[in-house]
CSV table of C-alpha atoms in Angstrom, one decimal:
chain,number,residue,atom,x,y,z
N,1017,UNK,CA,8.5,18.0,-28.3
N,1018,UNK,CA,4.5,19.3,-29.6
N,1019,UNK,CA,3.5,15.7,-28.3
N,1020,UNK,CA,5.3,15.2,-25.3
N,1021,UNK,CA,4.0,18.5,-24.7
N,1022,UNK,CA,0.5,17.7,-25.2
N,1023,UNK,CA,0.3,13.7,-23.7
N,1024,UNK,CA,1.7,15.8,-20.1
N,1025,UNK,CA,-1.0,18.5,-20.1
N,1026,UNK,CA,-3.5,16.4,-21.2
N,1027,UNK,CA,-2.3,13.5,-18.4
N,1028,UNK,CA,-1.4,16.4,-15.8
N,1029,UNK,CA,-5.6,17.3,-15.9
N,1030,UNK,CA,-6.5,14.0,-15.4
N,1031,UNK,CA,-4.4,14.1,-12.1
N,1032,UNK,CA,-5.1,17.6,-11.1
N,1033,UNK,CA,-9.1,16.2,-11.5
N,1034,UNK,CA,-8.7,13.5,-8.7
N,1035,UNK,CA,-6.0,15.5,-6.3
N,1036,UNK,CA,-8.1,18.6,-6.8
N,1037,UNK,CA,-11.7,17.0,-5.4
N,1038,UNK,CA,-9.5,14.9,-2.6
N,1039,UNK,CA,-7.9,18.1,-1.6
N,1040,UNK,CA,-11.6,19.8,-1.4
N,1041,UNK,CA,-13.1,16.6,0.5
N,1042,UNK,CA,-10.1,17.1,2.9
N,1043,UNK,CA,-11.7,20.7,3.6
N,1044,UNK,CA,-14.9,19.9,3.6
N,1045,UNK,CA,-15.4,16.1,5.1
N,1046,UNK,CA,-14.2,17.4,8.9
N,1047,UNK,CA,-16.5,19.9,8.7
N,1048,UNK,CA,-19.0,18.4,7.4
N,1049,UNK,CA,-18.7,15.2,10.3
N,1050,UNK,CA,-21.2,15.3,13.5
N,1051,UNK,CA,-19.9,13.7,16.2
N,1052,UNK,CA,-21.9,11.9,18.3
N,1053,UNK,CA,-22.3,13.1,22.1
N,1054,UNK,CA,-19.6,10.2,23.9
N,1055,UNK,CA,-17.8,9.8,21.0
N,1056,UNK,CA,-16.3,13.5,22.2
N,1057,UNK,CA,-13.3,13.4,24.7
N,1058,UNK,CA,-11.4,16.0,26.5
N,1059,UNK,CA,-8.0,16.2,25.6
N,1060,UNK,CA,-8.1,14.6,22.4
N,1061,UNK,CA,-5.5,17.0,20.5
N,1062,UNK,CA,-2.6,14.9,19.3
N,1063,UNK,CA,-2.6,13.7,15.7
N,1064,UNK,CA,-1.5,10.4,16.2
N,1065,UNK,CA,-0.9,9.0,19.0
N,1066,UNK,CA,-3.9,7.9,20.9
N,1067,UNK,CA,-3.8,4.6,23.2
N,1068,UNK,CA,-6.0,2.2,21.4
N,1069,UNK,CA,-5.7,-1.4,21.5
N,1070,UNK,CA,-6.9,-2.9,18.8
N,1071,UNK,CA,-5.7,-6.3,19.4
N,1072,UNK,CA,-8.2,-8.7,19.0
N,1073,UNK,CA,-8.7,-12.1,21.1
N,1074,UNK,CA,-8.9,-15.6,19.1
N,1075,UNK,CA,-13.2,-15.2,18.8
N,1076,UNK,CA,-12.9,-12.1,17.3
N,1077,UNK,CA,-10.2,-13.1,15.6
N,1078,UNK,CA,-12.3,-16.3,14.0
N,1079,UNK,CA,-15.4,-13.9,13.9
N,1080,UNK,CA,-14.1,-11.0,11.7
N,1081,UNK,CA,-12.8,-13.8,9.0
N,1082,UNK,CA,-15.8,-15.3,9.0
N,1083,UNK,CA,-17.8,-12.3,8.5
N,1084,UNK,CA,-15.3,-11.2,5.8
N,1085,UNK,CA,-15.6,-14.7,3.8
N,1086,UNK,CA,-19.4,-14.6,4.1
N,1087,UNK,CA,-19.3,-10.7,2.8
N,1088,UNK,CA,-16.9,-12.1,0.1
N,1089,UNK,CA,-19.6,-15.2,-0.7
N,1090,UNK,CA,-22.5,-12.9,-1.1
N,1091,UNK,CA,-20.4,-10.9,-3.4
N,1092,UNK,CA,-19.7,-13.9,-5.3
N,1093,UNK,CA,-23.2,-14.7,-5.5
N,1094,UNK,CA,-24.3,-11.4,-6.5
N,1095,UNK,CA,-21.9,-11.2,-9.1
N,1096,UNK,CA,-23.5,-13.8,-10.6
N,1097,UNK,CA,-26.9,-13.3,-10.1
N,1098,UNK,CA,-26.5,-9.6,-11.6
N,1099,UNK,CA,-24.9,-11.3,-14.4
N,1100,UNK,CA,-27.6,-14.0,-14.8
N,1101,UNK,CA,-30.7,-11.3,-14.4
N,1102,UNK,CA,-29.0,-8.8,-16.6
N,1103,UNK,CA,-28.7,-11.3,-19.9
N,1104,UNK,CA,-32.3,-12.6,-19.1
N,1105,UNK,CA,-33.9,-9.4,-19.5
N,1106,UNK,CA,-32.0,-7.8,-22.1
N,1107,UNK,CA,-33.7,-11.3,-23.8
N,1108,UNK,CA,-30.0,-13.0,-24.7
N,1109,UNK,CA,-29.6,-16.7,-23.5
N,1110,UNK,CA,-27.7,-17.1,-20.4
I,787,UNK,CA,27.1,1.0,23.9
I,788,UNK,CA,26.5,4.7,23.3
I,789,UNK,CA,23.7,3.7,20.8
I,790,UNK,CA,22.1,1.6,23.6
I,791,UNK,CA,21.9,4.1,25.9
I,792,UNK,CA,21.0,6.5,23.5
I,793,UNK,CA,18.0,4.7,22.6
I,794,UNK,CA,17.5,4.1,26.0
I,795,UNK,CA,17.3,7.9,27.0
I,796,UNK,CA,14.9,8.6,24.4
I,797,UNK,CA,13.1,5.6,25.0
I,798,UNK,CA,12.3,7.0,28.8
I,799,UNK,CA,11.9,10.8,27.0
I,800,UNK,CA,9.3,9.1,24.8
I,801,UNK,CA,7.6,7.1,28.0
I,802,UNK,CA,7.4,10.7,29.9
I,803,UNK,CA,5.9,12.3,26.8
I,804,UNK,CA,5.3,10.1,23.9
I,805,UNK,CA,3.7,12.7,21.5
I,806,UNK,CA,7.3,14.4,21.3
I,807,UNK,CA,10.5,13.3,20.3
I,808,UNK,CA,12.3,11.9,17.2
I,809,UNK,CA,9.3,9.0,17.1
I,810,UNK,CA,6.5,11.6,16.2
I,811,UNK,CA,8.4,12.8,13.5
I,812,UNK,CA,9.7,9.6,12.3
I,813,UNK,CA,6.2,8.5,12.2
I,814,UNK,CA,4.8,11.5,10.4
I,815,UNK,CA,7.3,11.4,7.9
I,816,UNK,CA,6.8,7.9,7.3
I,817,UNK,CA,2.8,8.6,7.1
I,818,UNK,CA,4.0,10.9,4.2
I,819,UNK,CA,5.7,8.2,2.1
I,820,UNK,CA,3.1,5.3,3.0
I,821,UNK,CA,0.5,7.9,1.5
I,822,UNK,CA,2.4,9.3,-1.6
I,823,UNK,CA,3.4,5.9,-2.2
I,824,UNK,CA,0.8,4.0,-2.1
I,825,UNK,CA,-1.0,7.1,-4.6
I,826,UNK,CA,1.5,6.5,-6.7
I,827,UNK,CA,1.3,2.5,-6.5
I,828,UNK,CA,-2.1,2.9,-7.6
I,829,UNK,CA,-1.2,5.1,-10.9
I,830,UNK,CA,0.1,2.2,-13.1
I,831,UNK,CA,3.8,3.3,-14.2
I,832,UNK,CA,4.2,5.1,-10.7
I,833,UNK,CA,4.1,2.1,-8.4
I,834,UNK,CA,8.1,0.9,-9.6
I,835,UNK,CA,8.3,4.4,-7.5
I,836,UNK,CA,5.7,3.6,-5.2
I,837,UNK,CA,6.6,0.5,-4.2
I,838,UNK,CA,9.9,1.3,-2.6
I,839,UNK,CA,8.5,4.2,-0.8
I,840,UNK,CA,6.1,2.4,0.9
I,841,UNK,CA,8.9,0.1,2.2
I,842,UNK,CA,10.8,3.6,3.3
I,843,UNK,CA,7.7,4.7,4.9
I,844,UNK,CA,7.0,1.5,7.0
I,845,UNK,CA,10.5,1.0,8.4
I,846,UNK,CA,10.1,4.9,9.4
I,847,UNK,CA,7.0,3.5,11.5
I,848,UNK,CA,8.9,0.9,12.9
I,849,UNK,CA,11.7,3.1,14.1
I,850,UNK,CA,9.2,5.1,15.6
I,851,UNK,CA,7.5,2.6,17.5
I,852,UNK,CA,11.1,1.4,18.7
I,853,UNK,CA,11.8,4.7,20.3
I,854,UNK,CA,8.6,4.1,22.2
I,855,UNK,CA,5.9,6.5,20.4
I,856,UNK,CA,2.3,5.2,20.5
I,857,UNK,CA,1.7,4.3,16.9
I,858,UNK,CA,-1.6,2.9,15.1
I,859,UNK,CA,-1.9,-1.1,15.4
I,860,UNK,CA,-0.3,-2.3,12.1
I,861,UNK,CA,-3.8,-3.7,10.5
I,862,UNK,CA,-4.8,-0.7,10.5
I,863,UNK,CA,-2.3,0.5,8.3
I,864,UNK,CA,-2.2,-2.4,6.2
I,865,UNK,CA,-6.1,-2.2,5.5
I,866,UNK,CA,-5.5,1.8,4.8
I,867,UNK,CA,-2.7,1.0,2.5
I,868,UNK,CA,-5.0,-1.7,0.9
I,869,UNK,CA,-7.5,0.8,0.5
I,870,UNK,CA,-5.2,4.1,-0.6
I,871,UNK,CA,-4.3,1.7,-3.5
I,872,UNK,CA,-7.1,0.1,-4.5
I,873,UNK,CA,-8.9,4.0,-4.4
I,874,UNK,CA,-6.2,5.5,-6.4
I,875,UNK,CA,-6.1,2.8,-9.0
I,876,UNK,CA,-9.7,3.4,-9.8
I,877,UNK,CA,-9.7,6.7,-9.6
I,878,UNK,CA,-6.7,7.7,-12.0
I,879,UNK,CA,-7.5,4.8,-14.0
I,880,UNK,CA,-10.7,6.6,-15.1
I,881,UNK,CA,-10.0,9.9,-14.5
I,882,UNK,CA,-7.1,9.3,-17.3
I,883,UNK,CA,-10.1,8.0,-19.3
I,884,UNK,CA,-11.8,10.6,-19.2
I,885,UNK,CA,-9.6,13.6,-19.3
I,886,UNK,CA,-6.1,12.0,-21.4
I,887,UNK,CA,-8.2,9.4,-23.7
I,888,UNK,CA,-6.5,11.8,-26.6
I,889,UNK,CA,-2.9,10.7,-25.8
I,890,UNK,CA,-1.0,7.6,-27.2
I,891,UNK,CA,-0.3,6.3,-23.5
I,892,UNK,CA,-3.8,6.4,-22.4
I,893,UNK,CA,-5.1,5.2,-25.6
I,894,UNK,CA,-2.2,2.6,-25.8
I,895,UNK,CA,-3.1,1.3,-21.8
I,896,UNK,CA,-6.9,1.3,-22.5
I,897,UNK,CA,-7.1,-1.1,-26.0
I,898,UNK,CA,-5.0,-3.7,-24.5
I,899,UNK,CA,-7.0,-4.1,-21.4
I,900,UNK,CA,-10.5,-3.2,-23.5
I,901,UNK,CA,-8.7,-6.0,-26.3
I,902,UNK,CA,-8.4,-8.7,-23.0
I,903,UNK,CA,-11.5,-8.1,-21.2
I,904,UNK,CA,-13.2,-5.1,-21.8
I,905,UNK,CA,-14.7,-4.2,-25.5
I,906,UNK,CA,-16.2,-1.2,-24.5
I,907,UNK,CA,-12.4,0.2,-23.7
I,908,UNK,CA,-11.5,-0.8,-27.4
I,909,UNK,CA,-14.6,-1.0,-30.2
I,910,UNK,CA,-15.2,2.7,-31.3
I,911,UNK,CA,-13.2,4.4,-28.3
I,912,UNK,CA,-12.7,8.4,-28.4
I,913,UNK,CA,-15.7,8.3,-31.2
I,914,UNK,CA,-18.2,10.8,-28.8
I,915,UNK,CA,-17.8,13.9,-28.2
I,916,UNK,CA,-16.9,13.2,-24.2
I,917,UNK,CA,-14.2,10.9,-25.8
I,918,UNK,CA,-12.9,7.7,-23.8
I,919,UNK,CA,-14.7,4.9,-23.9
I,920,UNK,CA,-18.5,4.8,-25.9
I,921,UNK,CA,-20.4,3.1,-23.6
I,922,UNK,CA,-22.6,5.8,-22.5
I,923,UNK,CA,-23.5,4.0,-18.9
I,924,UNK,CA,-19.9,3.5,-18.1
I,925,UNK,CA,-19.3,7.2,-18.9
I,926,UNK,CA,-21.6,8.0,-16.4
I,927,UNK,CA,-20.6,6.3,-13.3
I,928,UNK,CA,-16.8,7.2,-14.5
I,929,UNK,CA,-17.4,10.9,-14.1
I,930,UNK,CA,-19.6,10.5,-11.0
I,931,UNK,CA,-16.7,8.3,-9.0
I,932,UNK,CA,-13.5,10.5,-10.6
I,933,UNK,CA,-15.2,13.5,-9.4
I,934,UNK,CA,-17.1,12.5,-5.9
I,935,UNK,CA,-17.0,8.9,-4.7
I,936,UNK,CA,-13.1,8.5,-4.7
I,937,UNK,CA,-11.8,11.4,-4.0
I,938,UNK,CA,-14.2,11.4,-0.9
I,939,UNK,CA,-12.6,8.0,0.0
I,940,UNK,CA,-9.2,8.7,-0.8
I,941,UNK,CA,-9.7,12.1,1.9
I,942,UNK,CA,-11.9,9.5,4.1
I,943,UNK,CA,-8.8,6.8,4.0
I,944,UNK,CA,-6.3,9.4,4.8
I,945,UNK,CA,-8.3,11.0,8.1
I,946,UNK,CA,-8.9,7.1,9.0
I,947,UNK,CA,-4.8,6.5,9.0
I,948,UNK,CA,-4.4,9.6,10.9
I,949,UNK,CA,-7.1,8.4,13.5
I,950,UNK,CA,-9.5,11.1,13.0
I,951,UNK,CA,-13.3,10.5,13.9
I,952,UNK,CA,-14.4,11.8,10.6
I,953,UNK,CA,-11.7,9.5,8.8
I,954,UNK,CA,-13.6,6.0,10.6
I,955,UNK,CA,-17.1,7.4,9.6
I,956,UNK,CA,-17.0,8.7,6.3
I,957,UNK,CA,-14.7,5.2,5.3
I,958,UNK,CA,-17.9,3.5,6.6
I,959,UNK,CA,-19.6,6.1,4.0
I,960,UNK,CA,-18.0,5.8,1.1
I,961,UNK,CA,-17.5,1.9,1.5
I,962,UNK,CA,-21.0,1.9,1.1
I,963,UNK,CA,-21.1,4.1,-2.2
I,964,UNK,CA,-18.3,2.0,-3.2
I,965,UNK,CA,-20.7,-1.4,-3.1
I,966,UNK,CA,-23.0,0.6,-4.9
I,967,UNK,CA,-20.9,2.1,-7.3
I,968,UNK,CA,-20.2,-1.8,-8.0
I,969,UNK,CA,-23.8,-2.6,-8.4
I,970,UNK,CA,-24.1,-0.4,-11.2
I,971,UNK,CA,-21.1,-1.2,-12.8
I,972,UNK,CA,-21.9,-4.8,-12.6
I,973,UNK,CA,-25.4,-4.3,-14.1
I,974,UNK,CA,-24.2,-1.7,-16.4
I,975,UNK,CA,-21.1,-4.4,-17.9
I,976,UNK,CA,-23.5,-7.3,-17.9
I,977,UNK,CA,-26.7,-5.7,-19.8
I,978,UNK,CA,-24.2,-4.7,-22.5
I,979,UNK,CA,-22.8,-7.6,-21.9
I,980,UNK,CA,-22.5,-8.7,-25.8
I,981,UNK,CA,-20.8,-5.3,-26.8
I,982,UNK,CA,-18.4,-5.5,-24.1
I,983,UNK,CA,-16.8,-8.8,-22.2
I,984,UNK,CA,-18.1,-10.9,-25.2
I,985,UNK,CA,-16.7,-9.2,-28.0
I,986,UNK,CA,-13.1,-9.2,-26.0
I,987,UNK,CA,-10.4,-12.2,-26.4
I,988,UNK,CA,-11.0,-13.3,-22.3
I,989,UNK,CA,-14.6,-13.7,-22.2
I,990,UNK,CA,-16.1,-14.9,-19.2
I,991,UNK,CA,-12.6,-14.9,-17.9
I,992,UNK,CA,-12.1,-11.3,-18.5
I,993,UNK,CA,-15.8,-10.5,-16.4
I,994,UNK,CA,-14.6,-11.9,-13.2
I,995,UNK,CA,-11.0,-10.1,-13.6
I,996,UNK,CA,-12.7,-7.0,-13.6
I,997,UNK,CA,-15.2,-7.6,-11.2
I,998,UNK,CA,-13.0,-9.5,-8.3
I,999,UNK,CA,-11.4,-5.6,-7.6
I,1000,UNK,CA,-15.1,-4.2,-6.8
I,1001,UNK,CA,-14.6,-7.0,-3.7
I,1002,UNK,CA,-12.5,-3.7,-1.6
I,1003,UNK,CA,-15.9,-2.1,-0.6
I,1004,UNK,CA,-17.1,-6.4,0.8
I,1005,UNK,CA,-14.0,-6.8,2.6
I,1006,UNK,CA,-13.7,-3.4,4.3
I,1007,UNK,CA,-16.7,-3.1,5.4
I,1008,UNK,CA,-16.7,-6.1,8.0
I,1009,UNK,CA,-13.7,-5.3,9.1
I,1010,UNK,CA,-14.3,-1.7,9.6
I,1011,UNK,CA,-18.0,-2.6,11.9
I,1012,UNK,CA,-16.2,-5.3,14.1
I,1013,UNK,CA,-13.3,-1.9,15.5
I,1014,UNK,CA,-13.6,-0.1,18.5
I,1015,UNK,CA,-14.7,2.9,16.9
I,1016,UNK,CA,-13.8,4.9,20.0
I,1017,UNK,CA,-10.3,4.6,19.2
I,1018,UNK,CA,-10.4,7.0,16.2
I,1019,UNK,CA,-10.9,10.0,18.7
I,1020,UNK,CA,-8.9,12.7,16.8
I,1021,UNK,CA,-10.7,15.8,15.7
């Protein structure tokens, strides 16, 4: 019972850590946003239901995958390159 | 026939006022379960709970859009889902690191991932005075995202799925600190790179298993600069 005891505590800290900091950014982050000058508009009150459509036609369609897969290629790359650069000069043979 | 015209009736109630009604609520409770659900997905044993209410939580959406209420286009969603999970994962996955490395779940989880592609989760882990894993670079960026850079995204995905203005930016924010966060990590794994992906049973294999995750902050942030950002006009 001592252990289960002590794995919960020990696990419930971790949690508290993380829910504890997202609860404070919750405070803070709306506060701490500046809204640009348009970006304000009278009679935005509801929560959730705003009338956006954020349908997108076939180019943008074709133009946010593309931008995705070349985001995903340079991440590719650059895994690699890190990797390559980081054995070099730490002097082990790539 | 009396459901029909049931639905009907609300159906014109929503059209006259669509922020009241049974499809607000329906929609805010189902926000509820697509958020602790997808938190819990992203806490290892919590997503056979997580999964399911996630499910609940989307067909609560659905039914809200079929009474007529105006919700958020469903990529949204599915990219805030994406990125509540992927968030969550990170963040409990070290945060248990760092504050439950003492106890036999933790410490069972984190050998048999350090074991297949991590070393520095396995060879002399809980053997500093921090605890967790020994790899004093890893500890650092640990502590830093546990306690700022995903908590701030977690609140930034939450404000961006409730189509707040500060939600959009500060996702845009920490999606950025998230590429850098990888950065780091990437140099960090690869300098040590003997100690830690070669000295586990995966190798090379094991590097890009860990690394292929880090992609979240690469495929967000595209998506997120090619929205109207108008549209998240909530305060």
């Amino acid at each position: 019972m001592g252990d289960v005891w002590s794995e919960s505590w020990r696990i419930a800290v971790a949690l508290l850590a993380v829910g504890g900091a997202t609860l404070l950014w919750i405070y803070l982050l709306p506060r701490l946003s500046v809204p640009s000058h348009e970006e304000i508009r009278p009679g935005d009150t509801h929560e959730l239901a705003v009338p956006i459509d954020a349908r997108f036609n076939r180019l943008e369609r074709v133009m946010t995958g593309l931008s995705i897969f070349c985001s995903f290629m340079i991440f590719l790359f650059a895994s690699i390159v890190i990797y390559v650069i980081a054995r070099w000069g730490m002097g082990y043979s790539v | 026939m009396t459901d029909t015209a049931e639905r009907l009736e609300s159906s014109d109630a929503a059209e006259r006022n669509p922020d009241a009604g049974p499809g607000r609520e329906l929609a805010d409770s189902g926000d509820r379960l697509l958020l602790i659900g997808s938190i819990l997905t992203g806490t290892f044993l919590g997503s056979i709970i997580g999964g399911p209410m996630m499910i609940q939580g989307i067909r609560k959406i659905r039914r809200a859009a079929a009474t007529g209420y105006r919700i958020r286009p469903w990529p949204v969603t599915i990219i805030g889902l994406y990125i509540l999970i992927d968030t969550a994962n990170n963040a409990f996955g070290w945060a248990l690191d760092a504050f439950a490395h003492d106890t036999e779940l933790v410490q069972t989880l984190f050998s048999g991932i350090g074991r297949l592609v991590d070393a520095g989760y396995y060879i002399h882990y809980n053997n500093t005075d921090l605890g967790g894993t020994s790899a004093s670079g890893e500890k650092a960026i640990q502590l830093a995202c546990v306690l700022f850079v995903f908590p701030m995204r977690l609140a930034a995905t939450w404000g961006f799925l409730k189509m707040k203005r500060w939600g959009y930016h500060y996702l845009i924010v920490t999606s950025w600190l998230y590429a850098l966060v990888w950065v780091y990590y990437a140099i960090n794994l690869t300098i040590t790179f003997d100690n830690r992906i070669g000295a586990s049973q995966w190798g090379m294999v094991g590097y890009w298993i860990i690394d292929i995750p880090f992609f979240g902050a690469f495929f967000t942030l595209p998506y997120l600069y090619v929205l109207n950002s108008k549209a998240w006009c909530c305060r």
